Coordinates of C-alpha atoms and ligand atoms in Angstrom, one line a residue:
Chain A
X1 CA 69.0 -37.6 -49.0
X2 CA 72.4 -39.3 -49.2
X3 CA 73.4 -37.9 -45.8
X4 CA 70.1 -39.1 -44.3
X5 CA 70.8 -42.6 -45.5
X6 CA 74.2 -42.6 -43.7
X7 CA 72.3 -41.7 -40.6
X8 CA 70.1 -44.7 -40.8
X9 CA 72.3 -46.9 -38.4
X10 CA 71.3 -44.6 -35.6
X11 CA 68.1 -46.3 -34.7
X12 CA 69.9 -49.7 -35.0
X13 CA 72.4 -48.5 -32.3
X14 CA 69.6 -47.4 -30.1
X15 CA 67.8 -50.7 -30.6
X16 CA 70.9 -52.5 -29.7
X17 CA 71.3 -50.4 -26.5
X18 CA 67.7 -51.0 -25.4
X19 CA 68.1 -54.7 -26.1
X20 CA 71.3 -54.7 -24.0
X21 CA 69.5 -53.0 -21.2
X22 CA 66.7 -55.6 -21.3
X23 CA 69.2 -58.4 -21.4
X24 CA 71.1 -57.0 -18.4
X25 CA 68.3 -58.2 -16.2
X26 CA 69.6 -61.7 -16.9
X27 CA 73.4 -61.0 -16.7
X28 CA 75.9 -60.4 -13.9
X29 CA 76.4 -57.1 -12.1
X30 CA 79.9 -56.6 -13.7
X31 CA 78.4 -57.2 -17.0
X32 CA 75.6 -54.9 -16.1
X33 CA 78.1 -52.1 -15.2
X34 CA 79.9 -52.6 -18.5
X35 CA 76.6 -52.4 -20.2
X36 CA 75.6 -49.2 -18.5
X37 CA 78.9 -47.6 -19.5
X38 CA 78.4 -48.8 -23.1
X39 CA 74.9 -47.5 -23.1
X40 CA 76.0 -44.1 -21.8
X41 CA 78.5 -44.0 -24.6
X42 CA 75.7 -44.9 -27.0
X43 CA 73.5 -42.2 -25.7
X44 CA 76.3 -39.6 -26.0
X45 CA 77.0 -40.7 -29.6
X46 CA 73.3 -40.6 -30.3
X47 CA 73.2 -37.0 -28.9
X48 CA 76.0 -35.9 -31.3
X49 CA 74.2 -37.6 -34.2
X50 CA 71.0 -35.9 -33.3
X51 CA 72.6 -32.5 -33.4
X52 CA 74.1 -33.3 -36.8
X53 CA 70.7 -34.6 -38.0
X54 CA 68.9 -31.4 -36.8
X55 CA 71.5 -29.3 -38.7
X56 CA 70.8 -31.4 -41.8
X57 CA 67.0 -31.0 -41.5
X58 CA 67.5 -27.2 -41.3
X59 CA 69.7 -27.2 -44.3
X60 CA 67.1 -29.2 -46.3
X61 CA 64.3 -27.0 -45.2
X62 CA 66.2 -23.9 -46.4
X63 CA 66.9 -25.7 -49.7
X64 CA 63.1 -26.4 -50.1
X65 CA 62.3 -22.7 -49.4
X66 CA 64.8 -21.6 -52.1
X67 CA 63.4 -24.1 -54.6
X68 CA 59.8 -23.0 -54.1
X69 CA 60.7 -19.4 -54.4
X70 CA 62.7 -19.7 -57.5
X71 CA 59.8 -19.8 -60.0
X72 CA 58.3 -16.6 -58.5
X73 CA 61.6 -14.9 -59.0
X74 CA 61.7 -16.1 -62.6
X75 CA 58.3 -14.5 -63.3
X76 CA 59.7 -11.0 -63.0
X77 CA 60.5 -9.8 -66.5
X78 CA 64.1 -9.9 -67.6
X79 CA 65.0 -6.2 -68.2
X80 CA 66.7 -7.1 -71.5
X81 CA 63.6 -8.8 -72.7
X82 CA 61.5 -5.8 -71.7
X83 CA 63.8 -3.5 -73.6
X84 CA 63.4 -5.7 -76.7
X85 CA 59.6 -5.6 -76.4
X86 CA 59.6 -1.8 -76.0
X87 CA 61.9 -1.5 -79.0
X88 CA 59.5 -3.7 -81.1
X89 CA 56.6 -1.6 -80.0
X90 CA 58.4 1.6 -80.9
X91 CA 59.3 0.2 -84.3
X92 CA 55.8 -1.0 -85.1
X93 CA 54.3 2.4 -84.0
X94 CA 56.9 4.4 -86.0
X95 CA 56.5 2.1 -89.1
X96 CA 52.7 2.5 -89.0
X97 CA 53.0 6.3 -88.8
X98 CA 55.6 6.3 -91.6
X99 CA 53.3 4.2 -93.8
X100 CA 50.4 6.7 -93.1
X101 CA 52.7 9.6 -94.2
X102 CA 53.9 7.6 -97.2
X103 CA 50.4 6.9 -98.4
X104 CA 49.3 10.5 -97.9
X105 CA 52.4 11.8 -99.7
X106 CA 51.5 9.5 -102.6
X107 CA 48.0 11.1 -102.8
X108 CA 49.6 14.6 -102.8
X109 CA 52.2 13.5 -105.4
X110 CA 49.4 12.4 -107.8
X111 CA 47.7 15.7 -107.1
X112 CA 50.8 17.6 -108.1
X113 CA 51.3 15.4 -111.2
X114 CA 47.7 16.1 -112.2
X115 CA 48.2 19.8 -111.7
X116 CA 51.1 19.7 -114.2
X117 CA 49.3 17.3 -116.5
X118 CA 46.1 19.5 -116.4
X119 CA 43.7 16.6 -116.2
X120 CA 44.8 14.6 -119.3
X121 CA 45.0 11.3 -117.5
X122 CA 42.0 9.4 -116.3
X123 CA 41.9 9.0 -112.5
X124 CA 42.2 5.2 -112.4
X125 CA 45.5 5.1 -114.3
X126 CA 48.7 4.9 -112.3
X127 CA 47.0 5.5 -109.0
X128 CA 47.6 2.0 -107.7
Chain B
X1 CA 38.1 15.4 -107.2
X2 CA 38.2 12.8 -110.0
X3 CA 37.0 9.2 -109.4
X4 CA 37.3 6.0 -111.4
X5 CA 35.8 2.5 -110.9
X6 CA 37.3 -0.7 -112.2
X7 CA 36.0 -4.2 -111.8
X8 CA 38.0 -7.4 -111.3
X9 CA 35.7 -10.4 -110.9
X10 CA 33.5 -9.8 -107.8
X11 CA 35.5 -6.7 -106.7
X12 CA 34.8 -3.1 -107.6
X13 CA 37.7 -0.9 -107.0
X14 CA 37.4 2.9 -106.5
X15 CA 40.4 5.2 -107.2
X16 CA 40.2 8.9 -106.7
X17 CA 42.5 11.8 -107.3
X18 CA 42.5 15.2 -105.6
X19 CA 42.1 18.4 -107.6
X20 CA 44.5 21.3 -107.0
X21 CA 42.1 22.9 -104.4
X22 CA 41.3 19.6 -102.6
X23 CA 43.0 18.7 -99.4
X24 CA 43.8 15.7 -97.2
X25 CA 41.8 17.4 -94.5
X26 CA 38.1 17.2 -94.8
X27 CA 34.8 17.8 -93.1
X28 CA 31.9 15.3 -92.9
X29 CA 28.3 16.5 -93.2
X30 CA 27.9 16.2 -89.4
X31 CA 30.8 18.6 -88.8
X32 CA 33.4 16.0 -87.9
X33 CA 36.9 16.9 -89.1
X34 CA 38.6 14.0 -90.9
X35 CA 41.9 13.3 -92.7
X36 CA 42.4 11.1 -95.7
X37 CA 44.6 8.0 -95.4
X38 CA 44.8 6.7 -99.0
X39 CA 43.0 7.2 -102.3
X40 CA 41.7 3.8 -103.2
X41 CA 39.2 1.3 -101.7
X42 CA 37.3 -1.9 -102.7
X43 CA 33.8 -3.3 -102.5
X44 CA 33.6 -7.1 -102.8
X45 CA 30.1 -8.1 -103.9
X46 CA 28.7 -11.5 -103.1
X47 CA 29.1 -12.5 -106.8
X48 CA 30.5 -10.8 -109.9
X49 CA 28.2 -8.0 -111.2
X50 CA 29.5 -6.5 -114.4
X51 CA 27.1 -3.7 -115.0
X52 CA 26.2 -1.1 -112.3
X53 CA 24.3 2.0 -113.2
X54 CA 26.6 5.1 -113.3
X55 CA 24.4 6.9 -110.8
X56 CA 24.8 4.1 -108.3
X57 CA 28.6 4.1 -108.8
X58 CA 28.6 7.9 -108.4
X59 CA 26.5 7.8 -105.3
X60 CA 28.8 5.1 -103.7
X61 CA 31.9 7.1 -104.6
X62 CA 30.5 10.3 -103.2
X63 CA 29.9 8.7 -99.8
X64 CA 33.7 8.2 -99.7
X65 CA 35.1 11.4 -101.3
X66 CA 32.6 14.1 -100.3
X67 CA 34.5 15.3 -97.2
X68 CA 37.6 16.2 -99.3
X69 CA 36.0 17.6 -102.4
X70 CA 36.0 21.4 -102.6
X71 CA 34.6 22.5 -105.9
X72 CA 34.4 19.8 -108.6
X73 CA 33.6 16.1 -108.9
X74 CA 34.4 14.4 -112.2
X75 CA 33.1 10.8 -112.6
X76 CA 34.5 8.3 -115.1
X77 CA 31.2 7.7 -116.7
X78 CA 28.3 10.1 -117.3
X79 CA 25.7 10.4 -114.6
X80 CA 22.0 11.4 -115.1
X81 CA 21.1 15.1 -115.1
X82 CA 19.1 14.5 -111.9
X83 CA 22.0 13.1 -110.0
X84 CA 24.3 15.9 -111.1
X85 CA 21.7 18.5 -110.1
X86 CA 21.2 16.9 -106.7
X87 CA 25.0 17.1 -106.1
X88 CA 25.2 20.7 -107.3
X89 CA 22.2 21.8 -105.2
X90 CA 23.4 19.9 -102.1
X91 CA 27.1 20.9 -102.2
X92 CA 29.1 23.8 -103.6
X93 CA 30.5 21.6 -106.4
X94 CA 30.3 21.2 -110.1
X95 CA 29.4 17.6 -111.1
X96 CA 29.7 15.7 -114.3
X97 CA 30.0 14.6 -117.0
X98 CA 26.2 14.5 -117.5
X99 CA 24.5 12.0 -119.9
X100 CA 22.3 8.9 -119.6
X101 CA 19.0 8.2 -118.0
X102 CA 18.1 7.8 -114.3
X103 CA 17.4 4.4 -112.8
X104 CA 14.5 3.0 -110.8
X105 CA 13.7 -0.2 -108.8
X106 CA 10.9 -1.6 -106.7
X107 CA 12.0 -3.1 -103.5
X108 CA 13.0 -1.8 -100.1
X109 CA 16.1 -3.4 -98.4
X110 CA 17.3 -2.9 -94.8
X111 CA 20.8 -1.7 -94.2
X112 CA 21.3 -4.1 -91.3
X113 CA 24.1 -3.5 -88.8
X114 CA 23.1 -6.0 -86.1
X115 CA 22.4 -3.3 -83.5
X116 CA 19.1 -2.9 -81.7
X117 CA 17.9 -0.1 -84.0
X118 CA 18.3 -2.1 -87.2
X119 CA 16.8 -5.1 -85.5
X120 CA 13.7 -2.9 -84.7
X121 CA 13.6 -1.9 -88.4
X122 CA 13.7 -5.6 -89.3
X123 CA 10.7 -6.3 -87.0
X124 CA 8.7 -3.5 -88.7
X125 CA 9.5 -4.8 -92.2
X126 CA 9.5 -8.6 -91.8
X127 CA 9.8 -9.4 -95.5
X128 CA 12.5 -6.9 -96.4
X129 CA 15.9 -8.3 -97.4
X130 CA 19.1 -7.3 -95.5
X131 CA 22.2 -5.8 -96.9
X132 CA 25.1 -6.0 -94.5
X133 CA 28.3 -4.0 -94.7
X134 CA 31.3 -6.0 -93.5
X135 CA 34.7 -4.3 -92.8
X136 CA 37.7 -6.0 -94.2
X137 CA 41.4 -4.9 -94.1
X138 CA 42.9 -2.6 -96.6
X139 CA 45.9 -4.0 -98.5
X140 CA 47.8 -0.8 -98.1
X141 CA 46.9 0.3 -94.6
X142 CA 48.1 -1.8 -91.6
X143 CA 45.0 -2.9 -89.5
X144 CA 45.6 -1.7 -86.0
X145 CA 42.0 -2.3 -85.0
X146 CA 41.7 -6.1 -85.1
X147 CA 39.5 -6.0 -81.9
X148 CA 36.6 -4.9 -84.2
X149 CA 35.1 -8.3 -85.0
X150 CA 33.3 -7.6 -88.3
X151 CA 33.2 -11.3 -89.0
X152 CA 31.1 -12.0 -85.9
X153 CA 28.5 -9.3 -87.0
X154 CA 28.3 -10.9 -90.5
X155 CA 27.8 -14.4 -88.9
X156 CA 25.0 -13.1 -86.7
X157 CA 23.3 -11.4 -89.6
X158 CA 23.4 -14.8 -91.4
X159 CA 21.9 -16.4 -88.3
X160 CA 18.8 -14.2 -88.6
X161 CA 17.6 -16.4 -91.4
X162 CA 16.6 -13.4 -93.5
X163 CA 17.4 -12.9 -97.2
X164 CA 20.9 -11.5 -96.8
X165 CA 23.5 -9.7 -99.0
X166 CA 26.9 -9.1 -97.5
X167 CA 29.2 -6.6 -99.1
X168 CA 32.8 -6.6 -97.8
X169 CA 34.7 -3.4 -98.0
X170 CA 37.9 -1.7 -96.9
X171 CA 36.5 1.8 -97.5
X172 CA 36.7 2.7 -93.8
X173 CA 40.5 2.6 -94.1
X174 CA 40.5 5.6 -96.4
X175 CA 40.1 7.6 -93.2
X176 CA 43.3 8.2 -91.3
X177 CA 41.8 10.5 -88.6
X178 CA 40.1 10.3 -86.2
X179 CA 40.2 6.5 -86.9
X180 CA 39.0 4.1 -89.6
X181 CA 35.3 4.5 -90.1
X182 CA 32.7 5.6 -92.6
X183 CA 33.9 8.7 -94.4
X184 CA 30.3 9.9 -94.5
X185 CA 27.7 7.9 -92.4
X186 CA 26.0 7.1 -95.7
X187 CA 29.0 5.0 -96.9
X188 CA 27.5 2.1 -95.0
X189 CA 25.1 1.9 -98.0
X190 CA 27.9 2.0 -100.6
X191 CA 27.6 -1.8 -101.1
X192 CA 23.8 -1.6 -101.2
X193 CA 24.1 1.0 -103.9
X194 CA 26.3 -1.3 -106.0
X195 CA 23.9 -4.2 -105.6
X196 CA 20.8 -2.0 -106.1
X197 CA 20.1 -3.1 -109.6
X198 CA 20.7 -6.7 -108.8
X199 CA 18.3 -6.6 -105.9
X200 CA 15.9 -4.3 -107.8
X201 CA 16.0 -1.7 -105.0
X202 CA 14.0 1.5 -104.8
X203 CA 14.9 2.3 -101.2
X204 CA 17.2 1.6 -98.3
X205 CA 15.9 1.5 -94.7
X206 CA 18.3 2.6 -92.0
X207 CA 18.2 2.2 -88.3
X208 CA 18.5 5.9 -87.4
X209 CA 16.1 6.6 -84.6
X210 CA 14.5 9.8 -83.3
X211 CA 17.5 11.0 -81.5
X212 CA 19.7 10.8 -84.6
X213 CA 17.0 12.2 -86.9
X214 CA 15.2 14.9 -84.9
X215 CA 17.1 15.6 -81.7
X216 CA 20.5 16.4 -83.3
X217 CA 22.0 13.0 -82.6
X218 CA 25.2 12.6 -80.7
X219 CA 27.2 15.5 -82.0
X220 CA 25.0 18.6 -82.0
X221 CA 23.3 17.7 -78.7
X222 CA 20.3 19.8 -77.7
X223 CA 18.9 21.0 -80.9
X224 CA 15.7 20.1 -82.7
X225 CA 16.9 19.2 -86.2
X226 CA 14.0 19.1 -88.8
X227 CA 16.6 20.1 -91.4
X228 CA 19.1 17.4 -90.4
X229 CA 21.5 17.5 -93.5
X230 CA 22.2 13.8 -93.2
X231 CA 18.8 12.1 -92.6
X232 CA 15.9 14.5 -93.5
X233 CA 14.2 13.2 -96.6
X234 CA 14.7 16.5 -98.5
X235 CA 18.2 17.2 -97.1
X236 CA 21.2 17.0 -99.4
X237 CA 21.8 13.3 -98.9
X238 CA 18.1 12.4 -99.0
X239 CA 17.8 14.1 -102.4
X240 CA 21.0 12.6 -103.8
X241 CA 19.9 9.0 -102.9
X242 CA 16.5 9.7 -104.4
X243 CA 18.1 10.9 -107.6
X244 CA 19.9 7.6 -107.8
X245 CA 16.5 5.8 -107.5
X246 CA 17.2 4.8 -103.9
X247 CA 15.0 6.5 -101.3
X248 CA 16.4 6.9 -97.8
X249 CA 13.8 5.4 -95.5
X250 CA 13.9 5.7 -91.7
X251 CA 11.2 3.4 -90.3
X252 CA 12.3 4.1 -86.7
X253 CA 13.0 7.8 -87.3
X254 CA 9.9 8.7 -85.1
X255 CA 10.7 6.5 -82.1
X256 CA 13.3 6.7 -79.4
X257 CA 16.1 4.2 -78.5
X258 CA 13.9 2.9 -75.7
X259 CA 11.3 1.9 -78.1
X260 CA 13.7 0.4 -80.7
X261 CA 15.2 -1.5 -77.7
X262 CA 11.8 -2.8 -76.7
X263 CA 10.9 -3.8 -80.3
X264 CA 14.3 -5.5 -80.8
X265 CA 14.2 -7.4 -77.5
X266 CA 10.7 -8.5 -78.3
X267 CA 11.5 -9.7 -81.8
X268 CA 12.7 -13.0 -83.2
X269 CA 16.1 -11.4 -83.7
X270 CA 16.7 -10.8 -80.0
X271 CA 19.5 -13.4 -79.8
X272 CA 21.4 -11.8 -82.7
X273 CA 21.3 -8.2 -81.5
X274 CA 24.7 -6.8 -80.5
X275 CA 25.8 -3.3 -79.6
X276 CA 29.3 -4.3 -78.4
X277 CA 31.7 -7.1 -79.5
X278 CA 34.5 -6.5 -77.1
X279 CA 33.5 -9.2 -74.7
X280 CA 35.1 -12.0 -76.7
X281 CA 32.9 -14.9 -78.0
X282 CA 30.9 -12.3 -79.8
X283 CA 29.2 -10.9 -76.7
X284 CA 29.0 -7.5 -75.1
X285 CA 31.9 -6.6 -72.7
X286 CA 29.8 -4.9 -70.1
X287 CA 32.6 -2.6 -69.2
X288 CA 32.7 0.0 -71.9
X289 CA 30.7 3.3 -72.1
X290 CA 28.4 2.0 -74.8
X291 CA 27.5 -1.1 -72.8
X292 CA 26.7 1.1 -69.7
X293 CA 24.5 3.4 -71.8
X294 CA 22.7 0.5 -73.4
X295 CA 22.3 -1.3 -70.1
X296 CA 20.6 1.9 -68.7
X297 CA 18.1 1.8 -71.6
X298 CA 17.5 -2.0 -71.4
X299 CA 17.0 -1.8 -67.6
X300 CA 14.5 1.0 -68.0
X301 CA 12.6 -1.0 -70.7
X302 CA 12.6 -4.1 -68.5
X303 CA 11.8 -2.1 -65.4
X304 CA 14.6 -3.6 -63.3
X305 CA 17.6 -2.3 -61.4
X306 CA 20.8 -1.6 -63.3
X307 CA 23.0 -4.7 -63.7
X308 CA 26.6 -3.5 -64.0
X309 CA 30.0 -3.8 -62.3
X310 CA 30.9 -0.3 -63.5
X311 CA 31.2 2.2 -60.6
X312 CA 31.0 6.0 -60.7
X313 CA 34.8 6.4 -60.3
X314 CA 35.6 4.5 -63.5
X315 CA 36.7 6.5 -66.5
X316 CA 33.9 5.2 -68.7
X317 CA 31.4 6.7 -66.3
X318 CA 33.2 10.0 -65.9
X319 CA 30.8 12.0 -68.2
X320 CA 27.8 11.1 -66.1
X321 CA 29.5 12.7 -63.0
X322 CA 29.4 16.0 -64.8
X323 CA 26.3 18.3 -65.3
X324 CA 24.4 18.0 -68.6
X325 CA 24.2 18.3 -71.5
X326 CA 24.9 14.7 -72.4
X327 CA 25.0 12.9 -75.8
X328 CA 21.7 10.9 -76.1
X329 CA 20.4 12.9 -73.1
X330 CA 16.8 12.0 -73.8
X331 CA 17.7 8.4 -73.1
X332 CA 19.6 9.3 -69.9
X333 CA 16.5 11.1 -68.7
X334 CA 14.3 8.1 -69.6
X335 CA 16.6 5.7 -67.8
X336 CA 17.0 7.8 -64.7
X337 CA 13.3 8.2 -64.4
X338 CA 12.6 4.5 -64.6
X339 CA 15.5 2.4 -63.3
X340 CA 14.8 1.5 -59.6
X341 CA 17.7 2.4 -57.3
X342 CA 19.3 4.8 -59.8
X343 CA 20.8 6.7 -56.8
X344 CA 23.2 3.8 -56.2
X345 CA 24.4 3.6 -59.8
X346 CA 27.0 5.6 -61.9
X347 CA 24.0 7.7 -63.1
X348 CA 23.1 9.0 -59.6
X349 CA 24.6 12.5 -60.2
X350 CA 23.1 12.8 -63.7
X351 CA 19.7 11.8 -62.2
X352 CA 20.0 14.6 -59.6
X353 CA 20.8 17.1 -62.3
X354 CA 18.1 16.0 -64.8
X355 CA 15.2 15.4 -62.3
X356 CA 13.3 13.5 -64.9
X357 CA 10.1 11.7 -64.1
X358 CA 8.1 9.0 -65.9
X359 CA 5.6 11.7 -66.8
X360 CA 8.3 14.0 -68.2
X361 CA 9.8 11.2 -70.4
X362 CA 6.6 9.5 -71.5
X363 CA 6.9 11.2 -75.0
X364 CA 9.8 8.8 -75.6
X365 CA 7.5 5.8 -75.5
X366 CA 5.5 7.2 -78.5
X367 CA 6.0 7.8 -82.2
X368 CA 6.6 11.4 -83.6
X369 CA 4.2 11.6 -86.5
X370 CA 6.2 13.9 -88.8
X371 CA 8.7 11.1 -89.1
X372 CA 6.1 9.1 -91.0
X373 CA 5.4 11.9 -93.4
X374 CA 9.0 11.6 -94.6
X375 CA 8.6 7.9 -95.5
X376 CA 8.0 7.5 -99.2
X377 CA 4.6 6.4 -100.4
X378 CA 5.1 2.8 -101.2
X379 CA 6.1 1.9 -97.6
X380 CA 4.5 4.6 -95.5
X381 CA 1.2 2.7 -94.7
X382 CA 2.9 -0.5 -93.5
X383 CA 5.1 1.4 -91.2
X384 CA 2.4 3.8 -89.9
X385 CA 0.1 0.8 -89.2
X386 CA 2.9 -0.9 -87.2
X387 CA 3.4 2.3 -85.2
X388 CA -0.4 2.6 -84.5
X389 CA -0.5 -1.0 -83.4
X390 CA 2.7 -1.5 -81.5
X391 CA 3.8 1.9 -80.3
X392 CA 1.2 4.6 -80.4
X393 CA 1.5 8.3 -81.4
X394 CA 2.6 11.3 -79.5
X395 CA 0.0 13.7 -78.2
X396 CA 0.4 17.4 -79.3
X397 CA 2.1 18.1 -75.9
X398 CA 4.5 15.2 -76.4
X399 CA 5.3 16.3 -79.9
X400 CA 6.2 19.7 -78.6
X401 CA 8.8 18.0 -76.4
X402 CA 10.5 17.0 -79.6
X403 CA 10.1 20.4 -81.3
X404 CA 11.4 22.4 -78.3
X405 CA 14.2 20.0 -77.6
X406 CA 17.2 22.0 -76.4
X407 CA 15.2 25.2 -75.6
X408 CA 14.1 24.3 -72.1
Ligands
LIG1 ZN1 31.1 -3.1 -74.3

């Protein structure tokens, strides 16, 4: 935007050239020749500015494209994040399986205790 | 196996310990292999009840520990001689200690799940109270099945406006494999058993329909099962419940799922009926195998084309692309014969194999009389009158379709 602002005098110069051309109808031939030379110079300068301006527009257009594409690129999961999720899932699964085994082992442990104990203890006691 | 009940306020806690010859691996009455997860569970009653008859406590405990018990069951308080005898006649076990008198009650309650079958039972028995089993998490077992929205079912049961007793329990988590669930199907009534004296119950009505009772149910497809060990009145479970003063009553035992669906959808409970809760918001998902099966039945009952987004190439529809037998095959025949445009649905291949017609499936619109003979006296007439009025009975030819099921 800053560069565009610097280019703002361009239309002013053009305006001045056009005004000069119009005024020429009321001035001398010599003056007229000067004016034509000046106008030519103006047109050449204007051409150079236009090339610069076009380059600037292209640069900005490219920038816009990059900016709109950036969120889409960000939506793809970060591989480190995915690895962490996989790890959490693995841990949850293995913990659940381990808890299952632990609870079942507890049942079997009480069964073994009772076998030694030969049924002296009521079932409710200690089984919690 | 040795069992002990302890009470803390409104919670009754069951602890059990394996005998030397017991094992973590067990077999349910229907043949399903199961594996024990842990040896305690709880039943939270709606209010503190400090005295429960020992036969009721024994019955409730047995619905949890039966699969793992090999030769002996020892209760923490003496049971009646009748209850011990029912156990010893039904299973190869010794049961005791024995002492004390049997119990009795007067009323019939409905074990209400919220599905179409129990809603049909509710429409047959408009004055019977509901007892609803609500699953809660077990303090020692991580709950990996939070998609099962037991709270929604309990809320819907309350919305029916019927007299309702909700018993909350974690007993399903005593099962490690295949997954949490009722150890024996009858465990759904464990809470009703503990509340039976409070509610003055003499019987519990379940929503098991003709397919479950007489046609072998889901697991032993294709066999007529008058001797069904789970649900026949004089099977081992029927006699055990009766010994505890609680008769097993199957008001819809003589009618098909098509008829229970018709009764449920035509009843005042239509808005509360659910067979699937995976859809979020307490509604059916429309994408699972159960939803597809129930949609076939509902479409057949309502005589309209199938309304589903499921296509034949989806995994939930895979079994219908294979030749029969199918679980619940009588209902697949019924649907294929009645749903317009079945050839454009995931049931097209099944329909080709089954070649069912309205004529060949008409027996599924009527009541199988022997189911009424099983209903205990105090309630038989009311249920038989309902069947005569709202359903109609099978002809002899139609009854033969039941009795020759699996032989054609
Ligand atoms: Zn579903």
